[in-house]
Every structure is written in structure tokens, then in C-alpha cells.
mmCIF file of N, CA and C in Angstrom:
data_model
loop_
_atom_site.group_PDB
_atom_site.id
_atom_site.type_symbol
_atom_site.label_atom_id
_atom_site.label_comp_id
_atom_site.label_asym_id
_atom_site.label_seq_id
_atom_site.Cartn_x
_atom_site.Cartn_y
_atom_site.Cartn_z
ATOM 1 N N THR A 1 -6.893 4.275 -2.698
ATOM 2 C CA THR A 1 -5.520 4.388 -2.582
ATOM 3 C C THR A 1 -5.064 2.705 -3.020
ATOM 4 N N GLN A 2 -5.864 1.934 -2.185
ATOM 5 C CA GLN A 2 -5.310 0.541 -2.642
ATOM 6 C C GLN A 2 -5.215 0.048 -4.050
ATOM 7 N N LEU A 3 -5.959 0.717 -5.012
ATOM 8 C CA LEU A 3 -5.805 0.403 -6.326
ATOM 9 C C LEU A 3 -4.440 0.733 -6.927
ATOM 10 N N VAL A 4 -4.253 2.251 -6.503
ATOM 11 C CA VAL A 4 -2.976 2.973 -7.067
ATOM 12 C C VAL A 4 -1.610 2.111 -6.397
ATOM 13 N N PHE A 5 -1.981 1.396 -5.176
ATOM 14 C CA PHE A 5 -0.758 0.632 -4.878
ATOM 15 C C PHE A 5 -0.616 -0.714 -5.405
ATOM 16 N N ILE A 6 -1.703 -1.444 -5.742
ATOM 17 C CA ILE A 6 -1.944 -2.353 -6.598
ATOM 18 C C ILE A 6 -0.853 -2.718 -7.650
ATOM 19 N N GLY A 7 -0.613 -1.599 -8.384
ATOM 20 C CA GLY A 7 0.165 -1.416 -9.527
ATOM 21 C C GLY A 7 1.644 -1.392 -9.230
ATOM 22 N N ARG A 8 1.892 -1.257 -8.077
ATOM 23 C CA ARG A 8 3.480 -1.336 -7.421
ATOM 24 C C ARG A 8 3.818 -2.672 -7.029
ATOM 25 N N ASP A 9 5.274 -2.680 -6.638
ATOM 26 C CA ASP A 9 5.681 -4.040 -6.266
ATOM 27 C C ASP A 9 5.143 -4.695 -5.294
ATOM 28 N N LEU A 10 4.815 -5.961 -5.496
ATOM 29 C CA LEU A 10 4.199 -6.661 -4.165
ATOM 30 C C LEU A 10 5.325 -6.515 -2.929
ATOM 31 N N ASN A 11 6.577 -6.378 -3.205
ATOM 32 C CA ASN A 11 7.483 -6.173 -2.167
ATOM 33 C C ASN A 11 7.111 -4.928 -1.339
ATOM 34 N N GLN A 12 6.781 -4.104 -1.706
ATOM 35 C CA GLN A 12 6.242 -3.003 -1.082
ATOM 36 C C GLN A 12 4.936 -2.795 -0.456
ATOM 37 N N GLN A 13 4.341 -4.169 -0.302
ATOM 38 C CA GLN A 13 3.283 -4.486 0.310
ATOM 39 C C GLN A 13 3.262 -4.225 1.818
ATOM 40 N N SER A 14 4.482 -4.276 2.635
ATOM 41 C CA SER A 14 4.754 -4.092 4.016
ATOM 42 C C SER A 14 4.277 -2.589 4.029
ATOM 43 N N MET A 15 5.166 -1.722 3.180
ATOM 44 C CA MET A 15 4.960 -0.203 3.243
ATOM 45 C C MET A 15 3.522 0.382 2.786
ATOM 46 N N ILE A 16 2.887 -0.425 1.928
ATOM 47 C CA ILE A 16 1.534 -0.173 1.744
ATOM 48 C C ILE A 16 0.524 -0.409 2.949
ATOM 49 N N GLN A 17 0.751 -1.331 3.641
ATOM 50 C CA GLN A 17 0.031 -1.843 4.772
ATOM 51 C C GLN A 17 -0.127 -0.325 5.700
ATOM 52 N N GLY A 18 1.242 -0.354 5.968
ATOM 53 C CA GLY A 18 1.702 0.737 7.164
ATOM 54 C C GLY A 18 0.851 2.363 6.429
ATOM 55 N N PHE A 19 1.028 2.348 5.167
ATOM 56 C CA PHE A 19 0.462 3.609 4.618
ATOM 57 C C PHE A 19 -0.984 3.488 4.607
ATOM 58 N N GLU A 20 -1.832 2.698 4.621
ATOM 59 C CA GLU A 20 -3.107 2.319 4.685
ATOM 60 C C GLU A 20 -3.395 2.409 5.909
ATOM 61 N N SER A 21 -2.733 2.245 6.962
ATOM 62 C CA SER A 21 -3.015 1.986 8.588
ATOM 63 C C SER A 21 -3.143 3.726 8.713
ATOM 64 N N CYS A 22 -2.213 4.521 8.081
ATOM 65 C CA CYS A 22 -2.162 5.926 8.460
ATOM 66 C C CYS A 22 -3.276 6.410 7.962
ATOM 67 N N LEU A 23 -3.744 6.254 6.767
ATOM 68 C CA LEU A 23 -4.899 6.639 5.837
ATOM 69 C C LEU A 23 -6.063 6.372 6.607
ATOM 70 N N ALA A 24 -6.327 5.477 7.088
ATOM 71 C CA ALA A 24 -7.274 4.659 7.716
ATOM 72 C C ALA A 24 -7.426 5.406 8.983
#
């Protein structure tokens, strides 16, 4: 999933961290 988010805006990094936490 990280690779999929890497393409997204860095601004959403915060949301990504929360998302990865849920997936993890």
C-alpha cells in the first residue's frame, strides 16, 4: 500500500500514516 500512496501528495502523508497504522 505504501507504493500506492507514494504517488499521492506528500501533504496527505499524515493521512497515510493513520491508514497504514490501521492496515498494520
